Amino acid sequence: MKLEGLELRRVSIPLVAPFRTSFGTETVRDILLVRAVTDAGEGWGECVAPAEPHYSSEYADGAADVMRRFLVPRLLAADRLDAQQVAPLLAPVKGHRMAKAALEMAVLDAQLRASGESFAAYLGAARDRVPAGVSVGIAESVPALLDTVAGYLDQGYVRIKLKIEPGWDVAPVAAVRQRFGDDLALQVDANAAYTLADAGTLAKLDAFDLLLIEQPLAEDDLREHAELARLIRTPVCLDESITSAKAAADALMLGACRIVNIKAGRVGGYLEARRIHDLCRAHGVAVWCGGMLESGLGRAANLALAALPGFTLPGDTSASDRYYARDVTEPFTLDDGHLRVPDGPGLGVTPLAGVLDELTTATELLPVA
Ligand code: OSB
Ligand code: MG
């Protein structure tokens, strides 16, 4: 395949409700989409970098900038290109994994659309539907949280994840456990809001039989996570800290986590995500598919990844209407607590031209003529 052009497209999609985490509140997703134009057809990628650098150092404008200046020119210079070559070609540029992941995704989509193979088949999916969990933001009050969780359970979600932060942890978790019972699959995500000095508070969560606690400490606190893991019974799961297969291997060997959240964007792409899956599976470590409030394009790829055999816990792979009233693709819907894994060529979904244009705030085609 020859890459002939790369379109950067910003879309702005209002969330159905504000999403509050320990690092901030989002009311709209300002997403950077990329479209690879090749001699074999086009392909779509979605950059998960949020508008502001609070979850991680990357942010959407920064991702667009590094693509434009450094990444896309390297891909355009290649005579022939396939998805496997994207990461090696971009390796001289340090970091910027979310930007690199989006480009690799677009090239892989173009390649698979051309060959007629689905993301799921290419990655090695073992099933055609995956269980849907839902990530519930920090609420105004405990009664409001209970209402929100009740609504999701009515819709059929099979696992609830509560966002926590200092001051919003033991009480909301206790209330949800009390109201919905011991059978509810329940976990929490701190987005790095605690320090080791909070181990006493976090140990109080042991009483609620949580599936896991996600990223309690800072991204670079691997050693501290290992120490915390010895002080609490709830299994520690890492999200922000797992930036590559190497980081995952380090975390497992250090005892920093027993479970891994895999997000392809955070680790530089779906190929690296699959390597983390393979590593964890070989070590008997459970993984699950995280999310970054993706549009239908990123969601399609996440569902393919979540269908791999090592994804033994439900992911943050929720239905489109949990996020958006109007998505750029046909919406993904819940069916008995599950989402269908797309099986068409490439991502198996395509942007709806009219809706995409209405949601688009800027486009730019590289190289500039
Ligand atoms: O930490 O998993 C996270 C959303 C944006 C950034 C970080 C995270 C999240 C979520 C929601 O928890 C996941 C989703 O439903 O897409
Ligand atoms: Mg997380």
PDB file of C-alpha atoms in Angstrom, residues 56-197:
ATOM      1  CA  SER A  56      -1.911  11.885  30.448  1.00  0.00           C
ATOM      2  CA  SER A  57       0.584  14.275  28.877  1.00  0.00           C
ATOM      3  CA  GLU A  58      -0.974  14.009  25.414  1.00  0.00           C
ATOM      4  CA  TYR A  59      -3.758  16.307  24.227  1.00  0.00           C
ATOM      5  CA  ALA A  60      -5.569  16.610  20.929  1.00  0.00           C
ATOM      6  CA  ASP A  61      -3.933  19.801  19.571  1.00  0.00           C
ATOM      7  CA  GLY A  62      -0.519  18.431  20.537  1.00  0.00           C
ATOM      8  CA  ALA A  63      -1.296  15.153  18.765  1.00  0.00           C
ATOM      9  CA  ALA A  64      -2.347  17.021  15.605  1.00  0.00           C
ATOM     10  CA  ASP A  65       0.844  19.079  15.773  1.00  0.00           C
ATOM     11  CA  VAL A  66       3.213  16.109  16.104  1.00  0.00           C
ATOM     12  CA  MET A  67       1.335  14.277  13.343  1.00  0.00           C
ATOM     13  CA  ARG A  68       1.591  17.241  10.997  1.00  0.00           C
ATOM     14  CA  ARG A  69       5.252  18.071  11.691  1.00  0.00           C
ATOM     15  CA  PHE A  70       6.892  14.724  12.377  1.00  0.00           C
ATOM     16  CA  LEU A  71       4.747  11.606  12.064  1.00  0.00           C
ATOM     17  CA  VAL A  72       2.748  11.930   8.856  1.00  0.00           C
ATOM     18  CA  PRO A  73       5.789  13.046   6.766  1.00  0.00           C
ATOM     19  CA  ARG A  74       7.577   9.834   7.817  1.00  0.00           C
ATOM     20  CA  LEU A  75       4.650   7.699   6.649  1.00  0.00           C
ATOM     21  CA  LEU A  76       4.225   9.659   3.414  1.00  0.00           C
ATOM     22  CA  ALA A  77       7.919   9.104   2.658  1.00  0.00           C
ATOM     23  CA  ALA A  78       7.580   5.311   2.767  1.00  0.00           C
ATOM     24  CA  ASP A  79       7.362   3.648  -0.643  1.00  0.00           C
ATOM     25  CA  ARG A  80       5.105   0.865   0.582  1.00  0.00           C
ATOM     26  CA  LEU A  81       3.363   0.752   3.889  1.00  0.00           C
ATOM     27  CA  ASP A  82       1.475  -1.736   5.980  1.00  0.00           C
ATOM     28  CA  ALA A  83       0.268  -1.480   9.575  1.00  0.00           C
ATOM     29  CA  GLN A  84       3.199  -3.501  10.974  1.00  0.00           C
ATOM     30  CA  GLN A  85       5.646  -0.903   9.633  1.00  0.00           C
ATOM     31  CA  VAL A  86       3.961   2.124  11.188  1.00  0.00           C
ATOM     32  CA  ALA A  87       5.435   1.772  14.706  1.00  0.00           C
ATOM     33  CA  PRO A  88       9.019   1.112  13.494  1.00  0.00           C
ATOM     34  CA  LEU A  89       8.821   4.046  11.050  1.00  0.00           C
ATOM     35  CA  LEU A  90       7.595   6.349  13.825  1.00  0.00           C
ATOM     36  CA  ALA A  91       9.927   5.038  16.556  1.00  0.00           C
ATOM     37  CA  PRO A  92      12.553   7.808  16.069  1.00  0.00           C
ATOM     38  CA  VAL A  93       9.909  10.206  17.422  1.00  0.00           C
ATOM     39  CA  LYS A  94       9.780   9.693  21.198  1.00  0.00           C
ATOM     40  CA  GLY A  95       6.483   9.275  23.002  1.00  0.00           C
ATOM     41  CA  HIS A  96       3.227  10.569  21.446  1.00  0.00           C
ATOM     42  CA  ARG A  97       1.693   7.135  21.619  1.00  0.00           C
ATOM     43  CA  MET A  98      -1.892   8.309  21.178  1.00  0.00           C
ATOM     44  CA  ALA A  99      -0.958  10.149  17.988  1.00  0.00           C
ATOM     45  CA  LYS A 100       0.968   7.135  16.675  1.00  0.00           C
ATOM     46  CA  ALA A 101      -1.873   4.758  17.583  1.00  0.00           C
ATOM     47  CA  ALA A 102      -4.394   6.775  15.562  1.00  0.00           C
ATOM     48  CA  LEU A 103      -2.165   6.688  12.474  1.00  0.00           C
ATOM     49  CA  GLU A 104      -1.537   2.957  12.795  1.00  0.00           C
ATOM     50  CA  MET A 105      -5.284   2.393  13.211  1.00  0.00           C
ATOM     51  CA  ALA A 106      -6.055   4.303   9.999  1.00  0.00           C
ATOM     52  CA  VAL A 107      -3.413   2.401   8.013  1.00  0.00           C
ATOM     53  CA  LEU A 108      -4.641  -0.915   9.430  1.00  0.00           C
ATOM     54  CA  ASP A 109      -8.232  -0.024   8.569  1.00  0.00           C
ATOM     55  CA  ALA A 110      -7.284   0.827   4.976  1.00  0.00           C
ATOM     56  CA  GLN A 111      -5.262  -2.382   4.673  1.00  0.00           C
ATOM     57  CA  LEU A 112      -8.026  -4.594   6.079  1.00  0.00           C
ATOM     58  CA  ARG A 113     -10.813  -2.915   4.079  1.00  0.00           C
ATOM     59  CA  ALA A 114      -8.737  -3.640   0.976  1.00  0.00           C
ATOM     60  CA  SER A 115      -8.196  -7.292   1.899  1.00  0.00           C
ATOM     61  CA  GLY A 116     -11.755  -7.805   3.163  1.00  0.00           C
ATOM     62  CA  GLU A 117     -10.727  -8.871   6.667  1.00  0.00           C
ATOM     63  CA  SER A 118     -12.221  -7.503   9.892  1.00  0.00           C
ATOM     64  CA  PHE A 119     -10.219  -5.979  12.770  1.00  0.00           C
ATOM     65  CA  ALA A 120     -11.601  -8.780  14.944  1.00  0.00           C
ATOM     66  CA  ALA A 121     -10.388 -11.563  12.643  1.00  0.00           C
ATOM     67  CA  TYR A 122      -7.011  -9.856  12.147  1.00  0.00           C
ATOM     68  CA  LEU A 123      -6.410  -9.388  15.876  1.00  0.00           C
ATOM     69  CA  GLY A 124      -7.527 -12.936  16.717  1.00  0.00           C
ATOM     70  CA  ALA A 125     -10.971 -12.475  18.230  1.00  0.00           C
ATOM     71  CA  ALA A 126     -12.468 -15.499  19.951  1.00  0.00           C
ATOM     72  CA  ARG A 127     -16.108 -14.338  20.133  1.00  0.00           C
ATOM     73  CA  ASP A 128     -18.664 -12.271  18.252  1.00  0.00           C
ATOM     74  CA  ARG A 129     -20.126 -10.346  21.201  1.00  0.00           C
ATOM     75  CA  VAL A 130     -18.587  -8.906  24.348  1.00  0.00           C
ATOM     76  CA  PRO A 131     -20.077  -8.072  27.748  1.00  0.00           C
ATOM     77  CA  ALA A 132     -20.583  -4.366  28.400  1.00  0.00           C
ATOM     78  CA  GLY A 133     -19.461  -2.583  31.543  1.00  0.00           C
ATOM     79  CA  VAL A 134     -20.024   1.090  32.238  1.00  0.00           C
ATOM     80  CA  SER A 135     -17.838   3.746  33.850  1.00  0.00           C
ATOM     81  CA  VAL A 136     -19.856   6.018  36.143  1.00  0.00           C
ATOM     82  CA  GLY A 137     -18.549   9.503  36.846  1.00  0.00           C
ATOM     83  CA  ILE A 138     -18.336  11.256  40.206  1.00  0.00           C
ATOM     84  CA  ALA A 139     -21.872  12.416  41.073  1.00  0.00           C
ATOM     85  CA  GLU A 140     -23.399  15.433  42.831  1.00  0.00           C
ATOM     86  CA  SER A 141     -24.558  13.255  45.716  1.00  0.00           C
ATOM     87  CA  VAL A 142     -24.882   9.617  46.745  1.00  0.00           C
ATOM     88  CA  PRO A 143     -28.652   9.513  45.928  1.00  0.00           C
ATOM     89  CA  ALA A 144     -27.906  10.907  42.446  1.00  0.00           C
ATOM     90  CA  LEU A 145     -25.218   8.239  41.977  1.00  0.00           C
ATOM     91  CA  LEU A 146     -27.631   5.472  43.029  1.00  0.00           C
ATOM     92  CA  ASP A 147     -30.173   6.706  40.457  1.00  0.00           C
ATOM     93  CA  THR A 148     -27.549   6.738  37.708  1.00  0.00           C
ATOM     94  CA  VAL A 149     -26.321   3.239  38.554  1.00  0.00           C
ATOM     95  CA  ALA A 150     -29.912   1.927  38.738  1.00  0.00           C
ATOM     96  CA  GLY A 151     -30.534   3.313  35.253  1.00  0.00           C
ATOM     97  CA  TYR A 152     -27.493   1.532  33.803  1.00  0.00           C
ATOM     98  CA  LEU A 153     -28.418  -1.741  35.498  1.00  0.00           C
ATOM     99  CA  ASP A 154     -31.949  -1.450  34.064  1.00  0.00           C
ATOM    100  CA  GLN A 155     -30.381  -1.143  30.609  1.00  0.00           C
ATOM    101  CA  GLY A 156     -28.491  -4.386  31.188  1.00  0.00           C
ATOM    102  CA  TYR A 157     -24.890  -3.348  31.913  1.00  0.00           C
ATOM    103  CA  VAL A 158     -23.139  -6.300  33.531  1.00  0.00           C
ATOM    104  CA  ARG A 159     -20.472  -4.426  35.471  1.00  0.00           C
ATOM    105  CA  ILE A 160     -20.282  -1.030  37.151  1.00  0.00           C
ATOM    106  CA  LYS A 161     -17.114   1.019  37.563  1.00  0.00           C
ATOM    107  CA  LEU A 162     -17.285   3.987  39.922  1.00  0.00           C
ATOM    108  CA  LYS A 163     -14.901   6.884  39.534  1.00  0.00           C
ATOM    109  CA  ILE A 164     -13.443   7.798  42.929  1.00  0.00           C
ATOM    110  CA  GLU A 165     -11.269  10.557  44.416  1.00  0.00           C
ATOM    111  CA  PRO A 166     -10.331  11.554  47.981  1.00  0.00           C
ATOM    112  CA  GLY A 167     -13.617  12.446  49.687  1.00  0.00           C
ATOM    113  CA  TRP A 168     -15.687  10.391  47.181  1.00  0.00           C
ATOM    114  CA  ASP A 169     -14.666   6.804  47.830  1.00  0.00           C
ATOM    115  CA  VAL A 170     -15.789   4.710  50.807  1.00  0.00           C
ATOM    116  CA  ALA A 171     -19.253   6.283  51.187  1.00  0.00           C
ATOM    117  CA  PRO A 172     -20.410   5.974  47.538  1.00  0.00           C
ATOM    118  CA  VAL A 173     -18.951   2.463  47.217  1.00  0.00           C
ATOM    119  CA  ALA A 174     -20.676   1.367  50.440  1.00  0.00           C
ATOM    120  CA  ALA A 175     -23.975   2.856  49.261  1.00  0.00           C
ATOM    121  CA  VAL A 176     -23.844   1.152  45.850  1.00  0.00           C
ATOM    122  CA  ARG A 177     -22.919  -2.203  47.403  1.00  0.00           C
ATOM    123  CA  GLN A 178     -25.695  -1.847  50.000  1.00  0.00           C
ATOM    124  CA  ARG A 179     -28.361  -0.868  47.468  1.00  0.00           C
ATOM    125  CA  PHE A 180     -27.545  -3.323  44.643  1.00  0.00           C
ATOM    126  CA  GLY A 181     -26.271  -6.290  46.611  1.00  0.00           C
ATOM    127  CA  ASP A 182     -23.256  -8.568  46.768  1.00  0.00           C
ATOM    128  CA  ASP A 183     -23.759 -10.045  43.287  1.00  0.00           C
ATOM    129  CA  LEU A 184     -23.138  -6.753  41.493  1.00  0.00           C
ATOM    130  CA  ALA A 185     -19.807  -6.818  39.644  1.00  0.00           C
ATOM    131  CA  LEU A 186     -18.294  -3.588  40.991  1.00  0.00           C
ATOM    132  CA  GLN A 187     -14.933  -1.871  40.612  1.00  0.00           C
ATOM    133  CA  VAL A 188     -13.450   1.601  41.113  1.00  0.00           C
ATOM    134  CA  ASP A 189     -11.099   3.921  39.194  1.00  0.00           C
ATOM    135  CA  ALA A 190      -9.106   6.652  40.955  1.00  0.00           C
ATOM    136  CA  ASN A 191      -7.240   8.073  37.928  1.00  0.00           C
ATOM    137  CA  ALA A 192      -4.108   8.515  40.022  1.00  0.00           C
ATOM    138  CA  ALA A 193      -5.758  10.692  42.681  1.00  0.00           C
ATOM    139  CA  TYR A 194      -4.188   9.088  45.781  1.00  0.00           C
ATOM    140  CA  THR A 195      -0.760   8.637  47.349  1.00  0.00           C
ATOM    141  CA  LEU A 196       0.646   5.827  49.428  1.00  0.00           C
ATOM    142  CA  ALA A 197      -0.276   7.886  52.509  1.00  0.00           C
TER     143      ALA A 197
END
